Amino acid sequence: MTEKDDKLLLVTLNAIPGLGPRKIQKLAMRFKNYKTFLEAKREDFLEINGVGEIICEKILEYRSKFDPYKEIKKANNLNIKVITLKDDKYPFLLKEIYDPPPVLYFKGTAPLSPHSIAIVGSRKASAYGKNVAAKFARELAAVDINIVSGMARGIDSCAHKGALEANGFTIAVLGCGIDIVYPPENTGLMKDIVESGCVISSFPLGTPPQGANFPARNRIISGLSLGTLVVEAAKKSGSLITADFSLEQGREVFAVPGSIFNPYSSGTHKLIKQGAKLVENVEDILDELYLENLPESIASSGKANKPDLTCEEKGILDIIDYQPTYIEEIISLSHKTPGSINILLTHLELKGYISALGGGYFAKI
């Protein structure tokens, strides 16, 4: 079977709903090439273990209406690469898991380095969670660790942004076709990720973002990574599914503790109780993965590399907490005018010490 035949067959099988990696591999082994697949009769499919009447009907339906030539041509026109398990650009760590996805679509630079950490968490993230995700991503990226996440709202987006701020490599795994931006407000972020990393999907072009797609996407996120860091997650969060996949794949699970009053910390606390490593800084992750020999100064990506503060700026920073602090409280405690406070807050934000959360709230980062 030539590489071209291999790709045509696998791209076609991958487009058929309900098959999954294992059945796709069985079918690929049985029919060997795209031509044989096209010529196969109904009874040929039914002879395969696990292929019943319903799946057989799906195969016959998609065989007649799906054109892998058009799919690959469309991908090429969009600067999207289509790779299979036999391709040299297929990510090494993902290839190591049980039943890896047989086809990947990616846009950007191929993720060849095995030094990757997944950072996942709640879409409804707190200011604390967002700051933590960005901080860990920034500091890990600064020591050449790839940051993998799902480009969802909340923690995922902050993880990607943190990696980009450190000029690091970040990988976004989508639960839809790679030609669809989801959520739509992440159009700019997706463009930045493609320029400084890559976007990956196992779904055919045009696949809408449906709930049933996300477990498969989460499995790829963990499969691409040496370990998964969960920042904030509710008790039934999809992030916990990613953590479960990570354990199944023999990878590490890390969790950041949060407030006992925050329902989106209950999932991370549950993971810690079950044996996930509690982490407070990136050294905790690097030590666990025996990556201490990577470039030394993690601190250089944090406050040690930030500009010095004036006495006035230090005074304002002392007032601001890691939890959201309202501007009226800052004005009241500082005994300064609103105009001077606005100037000092702008300086602190530009120097990387605080984050403006909207609505007049600020938090340390």
CSV table of N, CA, C and O in Angstrom, one decimal, residues 4-83:
chain,number,residue,atom,x,y,z
A,4,LYS,N,0.2,7.3,-0.5
A,4,LYS,CA,-1.0,8.0,-1.0
A,4,LYS,C,-2.2,7.2,-0.8
A,4,LYS,O,-3.3,7.7,-0.3
A,5,ASP,N,-2.2,5.9,-1.1
A,5,ASP,CA,-3.3,5.0,-0.9
A,5,ASP,C,-3.7,4.9,0.6
A,5,ASP,O,-4.8,4.9,1.0
A,6,ASP,N,-2.6,4.8,1.4
A,6,ASP,CA,-2.8,4.8,2.8
A,6,ASP,C,-3.6,6.0,3.3
A,6,ASP,O,-4.6,5.9,4.1
A,7,LYS,N,-3.1,7.2,2.9
A,7,LYS,CA,-3.8,8.4,3.3
A,7,LYS,C,-5.2,8.5,2.8
A,7,LYS,O,-6.1,8.8,3.6
A,8,LEU,N,-5.5,8.1,1.6
A,8,LEU,CA,-6.8,8.2,1.0
A,8,LEU,C,-7.8,7.3,1.8
A,8,LEU,O,-8.9,7.7,2.1
A,9,LEU,N,-7.3,6.1,2.1
A,9,LEU,CA,-8.1,5.1,2.8
A,9,LEU,C,-8.4,5.6,4.2
A,9,LEU,O,-9.6,5.6,4.7
A,10,LEU,N,-7.4,6.0,4.9
A,10,LEU,CA,-7.5,6.5,6.3
A,10,LEU,C,-8.4,7.7,6.4
A,10,LEU,O,-9.2,7.9,7.3
A,11,VAL,N,-8.2,8.7,5.5
A,11,VAL,CA,-8.9,9.9,5.6
A,11,VAL,C,-10.4,9.6,5.3
A,11,VAL,O,-11.3,10.2,6.0
A,12,THR,N,-10.7,8.7,4.5
A,12,THR,CA,-12.1,8.3,4.2
A,12,THR,C,-12.7,7.6,5.4
A,12,THR,O,-13.8,7.9,5.9
A,13,LEU,N,-12.0,6.6,6.0
A,13,LEU,CA,-12.5,5.9,7.2
A,13,LEU,C,-12.7,6.9,8.4
A,13,LEU,O,-13.6,6.7,9.1
A,14,ASN,N,-11.8,7.8,8.5
A,14,ASN,CA,-11.8,8.8,9.6
A,14,ASN,C,-13.1,9.7,9.5
A,14,ASN,O,-13.5,10.2,10.5
A,15,ALA,N,-13.6,9.8,8.3
A,15,ALA,CA,-14.8,10.7,8.1
A,15,ALA,C,-16.1,10.0,8.4
A,15,ALA,O,-17.1,10.6,8.5
A,16,ILE,N,-16.0,8.7,8.7
A,16,ILE,CA,-17.3,7.9,8.9
A,16,ILE,C,-17.6,8.0,10.4
A,16,ILE,O,-16.8,7.5,11.2
A,17,PRO,N,-18.7,8.5,10.8
A,17,PRO,CA,-19.1,8.6,12.2
A,17,PRO,C,-19.2,7.3,12.8
A,17,PRO,O,-19.7,6.3,12.2
A,18,GLY,N,-18.8,7.2,14.1
A,18,GLY,CA,-19.0,6.0,14.9
A,18,GLY,C,-18.0,4.9,14.7
A,18,GLY,O,-18.1,3.8,15.4
A,19,LEU,N,-16.9,5.1,13.9
A,19,LEU,CA,-16.0,4.0,13.7
A,19,LEU,C,-15.0,4.0,14.9
A,19,LEU,O,-14.8,3.0,15.5
A,20,GLY,N,-14.3,5.1,15.1
A,20,GLY,CA,-13.3,5.1,16.2
A,20,GLY,C,-12.0,4.5,15.7
A,20,GLY,O,-11.9,3.8,14.7
A,21,PRO,N,-10.8,4.8,16.4
A,21,PRO,CA,-9.5,4.4,15.9
A,21,PRO,C,-9.3,2.9,15.7
A,21,PRO,O,-8.7,2.5,14.8
A,22,ARG,N,-9.9,2.1,16.6
A,22,ARG,CA,-9.7,0.7,16.5
A,22,ARG,C,-10.4,0.1,15.3
A,22,ARG,O,-9.7,-0.7,14.6
A,23,LYS,N,-11.6,0.4,15.0
A,23,LYS,CA,-12.3,-0.1,13.8
A,23,LYS,C,-11.6,0.4,12.6
A,23,LYS,O,-11.6,-0.3,11.6
A,24,ILE,N,-11.2,1.7,12.6
A,24,ILE,CA,-10.5,2.2,11.4
A,24,ILE,C,-9.3,1.4,11.1
A,24,ILE,O,-9.0,1.1,9.9
A,25,GLN,N,-8.5,1.0,12.1
A,25,GLN,CA,-7.3,0.2,11.9
A,25,GLN,C,-7.6,-1.1,11.4
A,25,GLN,O,-7.0,-1.7,10.5
A,26,LYS,N,-8.7,-1.7,11.9
A,26,LYS,CA,-9.1,-3.1,11.4
A,26,LYS,C,-9.5,-3.0,9.9
A,26,LYS,O,-9.1,-3.9,9.1
A,27,LEU,N,-10.3,-2.0,9.6
A,27,LEU,CA,-10.7,-1.8,8.2
A,27,LEU,C,-9.5,-1.6,7.3
A,27,LEU,O,-9.4,-2.1,6.1
A,28,ALA,N,-8.6,-0.7,7.7
A,28,ALA,CA,-7.4,-0.4,6.9
A,28,ALA,C,-6.5,-1.7,6.7
A,28,ALA,O,-6.0,-1.9,5.6
A,29,MET,N,-6.4,-2.5,7.7
A,29,MET,CA,-5.7,-3.8,7.6
A,29,MET,C,-6.4,-4.7,6.7
A,29,MET,O,-5.7,-5.5,5.9
A,30,ARG,N,-7.7,-4.7,6.7
A,30,ARG,CA,-8.5,-5.7,5.9
A,30,ARG,C,-8.4,-5.3,4.4
A,30,ARG,O,-8.2,-6.2,3.5
A,31,PHE,N,-8.6,-4.0,4.1
A,31,PHE,CA,-8.7,-3.7,2.7
A,31,PHE,C,-7.4,-3.2,2.0
A,31,PHE,O,-7.3,-3.0,0.8
A,32,LYS,N,-6.4,-2.9,2.8
A,32,LYS,CA,-5.1,-2.6,2.4
A,32,LYS,C,-4.9,-1.3,1.6
A,32,LYS,O,-4.0,-0.5,1.8
A,33,ASN,N,-5.8,-1.0,0.6
A,33,ASN,CA,-5.7,0.3,-0.1
A,33,ASN,C,-7.1,0.8,-0.5
A,33,ASN,O,-8.1,0.1,-0.3
A,34,TYR,N,-7.1,2.0,-0.9
A,34,TYR,CA,-8.3,2.7,-1.2
A,34,TYR,C,-9.1,2.1,-2.3
A,34,TYR,O,-10.3,2.0,-2.3
A,35,LYS,N,-8.4,1.6,-3.4
A,35,LYS,CA,-9.1,0.9,-4.5
A,35,LYS,C,-9.8,-0.3,-4.0
A,35,LYS,O,-11.0,-0.5,-4.4
A,36,THR,N,-9.2,-1.1,-3.2
A,36,THR,CA,-9.8,-2.4,-2.7
A,36,THR,C,-11.1,-2.0,-1.9
A,36,THR,O,-12.1,-2.7,-1.9
A,37,PHE,N,-10.9,-1.0,-1.1
A,37,PHE,CA,-12.0,-0.5,-0.2
A,37,PHE,C,-13.2,-0.1,-1.1
A,37,PHE,O,-14.4,-0.4,-0.8
A,38,LEU,N,-13.0,0.6,-2.2
A,38,LEU,CA,-14.0,1.1,-3.1
A,38,LEU,C,-14.7,-0.1,-3.7
A,38,LEU,O,-15.9,-0.1,-4.0
A,39,GLU,N,-14.0,-1.2,-4.0
A,39,GLU,CA,-14.5,-2.3,-4.7
A,39,GLU,C,-15.2,-3.4,-3.7
A,39,GLU,O,-15.9,-4.3,-4.2
A,40,ALA,N,-15.0,-3.2,-2.4
A,40,ALA,CA,-15.5,-4.2,-1.5
A,40,ALA,C,-17.0,-4.2,-1.5
A,40,ALA,O,-17.7,-3.2,-1.7
A,41,LYS,N,-17.6,-5.4,-1.2
A,41,LYS,CA,-19.0,-5.6,-1.2
A,41,LYS,C,-19.5,-5.6,0.2
A,41,LYS,O,-18.7,-5.7,1.2
A,42,ARG,N,-20.8,-5.5,0.4
A,42,ARG,CA,-21.4,-5.4,1.7
A,42,ARG,C,-21.0,-6.5,2.6
A,42,ARG,O,-20.6,-6.3,3.8
A,43,GLU,N,-21.0,-7.7,2.1
A,43,GLU,CA,-20.6,-8.9,2.9
A,43,GLU,C,-19.2,-8.9,3.4
A,43,GLU,O,-18.8,-9.4,4.4
A,44,ASP,N,-18.3,-8.2,2.6
A,44,ASP,CA,-16.9,-8.0,3.0
A,44,ASP,C,-16.8,-7.2,4.3
A,44,ASP,O,-15.9,-7.5,5.1
A,45,PHE,N,-17.6,-6.2,4.4
A,45,PHE,CA,-17.6,-5.4,5.6
A,45,PHE,C,-18.1,-6.1,6.8
A,45,PHE,O,-17.6,-6.1,7.9
A,46,LEU,N,-19.2,-6.9,6.6
A,46,LEU,CA,-19.9,-7.6,7.6
A,46,LEU,C,-19.0,-8.7,8.2
A,46,LEU,O,-19.3,-9.2,9.3
A,47,GLU,N,-18.0,-9.2,7.4
A,47,GLU,CA,-17.1,-10.2,7.9
A,47,GLU,C,-16.2,-9.7,9.0
A,47,GLU,O,-15.6,-10.5,9.8
A,48,ILE,N,-16.0,-8.4,9.1
A,48,ILE,CA,-15.1,-7.8,10.1
A,48,ILE,C,-15.7,-7.8,11.4
A,48,ILE,O,-16.8,-7.3,11.6
A,49,ASN,N,-15.0,-8.3,12.4
A,49,ASN,CA,-15.4,-8.3,13.8
A,49,ASN,C,-15.7,-6.9,14.3
A,49,ASN,O,-14.8,-6.0,14.2
A,50,GLY,N,-16.9,-6.6,14.8
A,50,GLY,CA,-17.3,-5.3,15.3
A,50,GLY,C,-18.0,-4.5,14.3
A,50,GLY,O,-18.5,-3.4,14.6
A,51,VAL,N,-18.1,-5.0,13.1
A,51,VAL,CA,-18.9,-4.2,12.1
A,51,VAL,C,-20.2,-4.9,11.8
A,51,VAL,O,-20.3,-6.0,11.2
A,52,GLY,N,-21.3,-4.3,12.4
A,52,GLY,CA,-22.6,-4.8,12.2
A,52,GLY,C,-23.4,-4.1,11.1
A,52,GLY,O,-22.8,-3.3,10.3
A,53,GLU,N,-24.7,-4.3,11.1
A,53,GLU,CA,-25.5,-3.7,10.0
A,53,GLU,C,-25.5,-2.2,10.0
A,53,GLU,O,-25.4,-1.6,9.0
A,54,ILE,N,-25.6,-1.6,11.2
A,54,ILE,CA,-25.7,-0.1,11.3
A,54,ILE,C,-24.4,0.5,10.8
A,54,ILE,O,-24.4,1.4,10.0
A,55,ILE,N,-23.2,0.0,11.3
A,55,ILE,CA,-21.9,0.5,10.9
A,55,ILE,C,-21.7,0.3,9.4
A,55,ILE,O,-21.2,1.1,8.7
A,56,CYS,N,-22.1,-0.9,9.0
A,56,CYS,CA,-21.9,-1.2,7.5
A,56,CYS,C,-22.7,-0.2,6.7
A,56,CYS,O,-22.2,0.2,5.6
A,57,GLU,N,-23.9,0.1,7.1
A,57,GLU,CA,-24.7,1.1,6.3
A,57,GLU,C,-24.0,2.5,6.3
A,57,GLU,O,-24.0,3.1,5.2
A,58,LYS,N,-23.4,2.8,7.4
A,58,LYS,CA,-22.6,4.1,7.5
A,58,LYS,C,-21.4,4.1,6.5
A,58,LYS,O,-21.1,5.1,5.8
A,59,ILE,N,-20.7,3.0,6.5
A,59,ILE,CA,-19.6,2.8,5.6
A,59,ILE,C,-20.0,3.0,4.2
A,59,ILE,O,-19.3,3.7,3.4
A,60,LEU,N,-21.0,2.3,3.8
A,60,LEU,CA,-21.5,2.3,2.4
A,60,LEU,C,-22.0,3.7,2.0
A,60,LEU,O,-21.7,4.2,0.9
A,61,GLU,N,-22.6,4.4,3.0
A,61,GLU,CA,-23.1,5.7,2.7
A,61,GLU,C,-22.0,6.7,2.5
A,61,GLU,O,-22.0,7.4,1.5
A,62,TYR,N,-21.0,6.7,3.4
A,62,TYR,CA,-19.9,7.6,3.3
A,62,TYR,C,-18.9,7.3,2.2
A,62,TYR,O,-18.3,8.2,1.6
A,63,ARG,N,-18.8,6.0,1.8
A,63,ARG,CA,-18.0,5.6,0.7
A,63,ARG,C,-18.5,6.2,-0.6
A,63,ARG,O,-17.7,6.6,-1.4
A,64,SER,N,-19.8,6.3,-0.7
A,64,SER,CA,-20.4,6.9,-1.9
A,64,SER,C,-20.4,8.4,-2.0
A,64,SER,O,-20.4,9.0,-3.1
A,65,LYS,N,-20.4,9.0,-0.8
A,65,LYS,CA,-20.5,10.5,-0.9
A,65,LYS,C,-19.3,11.3,-0.4
A,65,LYS,O,-19.2,12.5,-0.7
A,66,PHE,N,-18.3,10.6,0.2
A,66,PHE,CA,-17.1,11.3,0.7
A,66,PHE,C,-16.0,11.2,-0.3
A,66,PHE,O,-15.7,10.0,-0.7
A,67,ASP,N,-15.3,12.3,-0.6
A,67,ASP,CA,-14.2,12.3,-1.6
A,67,ASP,C,-12.9,12.7,-0.9
A,67,ASP,O,-12.8,13.9,-0.6
A,68,PRO,N,-12.0,11.7,-0.6
A,68,PRO,CA,-10.8,12.1,0.1
A,68,PRO,C,-9.9,13.0,-0.7
A,68,PRO,O,-9.1,13.8,-0.1
A,69,TYR,N,-10.0,12.9,-2.0
A,69,TYR,CA,-9.2,13.8,-2.9
A,69,TYR,C,-9.6,15.2,-2.6
A,69,TYR,O,-8.7,16.1,-2.5
A,70,LYS,N,-10.9,15.5,-2.6
A,70,LYS,CA,-11.4,16.9,-2.4
A,70,LYS,C,-11.0,17.3,-1.0
A,70,LYS,O,-10.7,18.5,-0.7
A,71,GLU,N,-11.1,16.4,0.0
A,71,GLU,CA,-10.8,16.7,1.4
A,71,GLU,C,-9.3,17.2,1.5
A,71,GLU,O,-9.0,18.2,2.1
A,72,ILE,N,-8.4,16.4,0.9
A,72,ILE,CA,-7.0,16.7,1.0
A,72,ILE,C,-6.7,18.0,0.2
A,72,ILE,O,-5.9,18.8,0.7
A,73,LYS,N,-7.3,18.2,-0.9
A,73,LYS,CA,-7.1,19.4,-1.7
A,73,LYS,C,-7.6,20.6,-1.0
A,73,LYS,O,-6.9,21.7,-0.9
A,74,LYS,N,-8.7,20.5,-0.4
A,74,LYS,CA,-9.3,21.6,0.4
A,74,LYS,C,-8.3,22.0,1.6
A,74,LYS,O,-8.1,23.2,1.9
A,75,ALA,N,-7.8,20.9,2.2
A,75,ALA,CA,-6.9,21.2,3.4
A,75,ALA,C,-5.6,21.9,2.9
A,75,ALA,O,-5.2,22.8,3.5
A,76,ASN,N,-5.1,21.4,1.8
A,76,ASN,CA,-3.9,22.0,1.2
A,76,ASN,C,-4.1,23.5,0.9
A,76,ASN,O,-3.3,24.4,1.1
A,77,ASN,N,-5.3,23.8,0.3
A,77,ASN,CA,-5.6,25.2,0.0
A,77,ASN,C,-5.7,26.1,1.2
A,77,ASN,O,-5.5,27.3,1.1
A,78,LEU,N,-6.0,25.5,2.4
A,78,LEU,CA,-6.1,26.2,3.6
A,78,LEU,C,-4.8,26.2,4.5
A,78,LEU,O,-4.8,26.5,5.6
A,79,ASN,N,-3.7,25.7,3.8
A,79,ASN,CA,-2.4,25.5,4.5
A,79,ASN,C,-2.6,24.5,5.7
A,79,ASN,O,-1.9,24.7,6.7
A,80,ILE,N,-3.4,23.5,5.6
A,80,ILE,CA,-3.6,22.5,6.6
A,80,ILE,C,-3.0,21.2,6.1
A,80,ILE,O,-3.2,20.8,5.0
A,81,LYS,N,-2.2,20.6,7.0
A,81,LYS,CA,-1.5,19.4,6.7
A,81,LYS,C,-2.4,18.2,7.2
A,81,LYS,O,-3.0,18.3,8.3
A,82,VAL,N,-2.4,17.1,6.4
A,82,VAL,CA,-3.2,15.9,6.8
A,82,VAL,C,-2.1,14.8,7.0
A,82,VAL,O,-1.4,14.5,6.0
A,83,ILE,N,-2.0,14.3,8.2
A,83,ILE,CA,-1.0,13.3,8.4
A,83,ILE,C,-1.6,12.0,9.0
A,83,ILE,O,-2.7,12.1,9.6
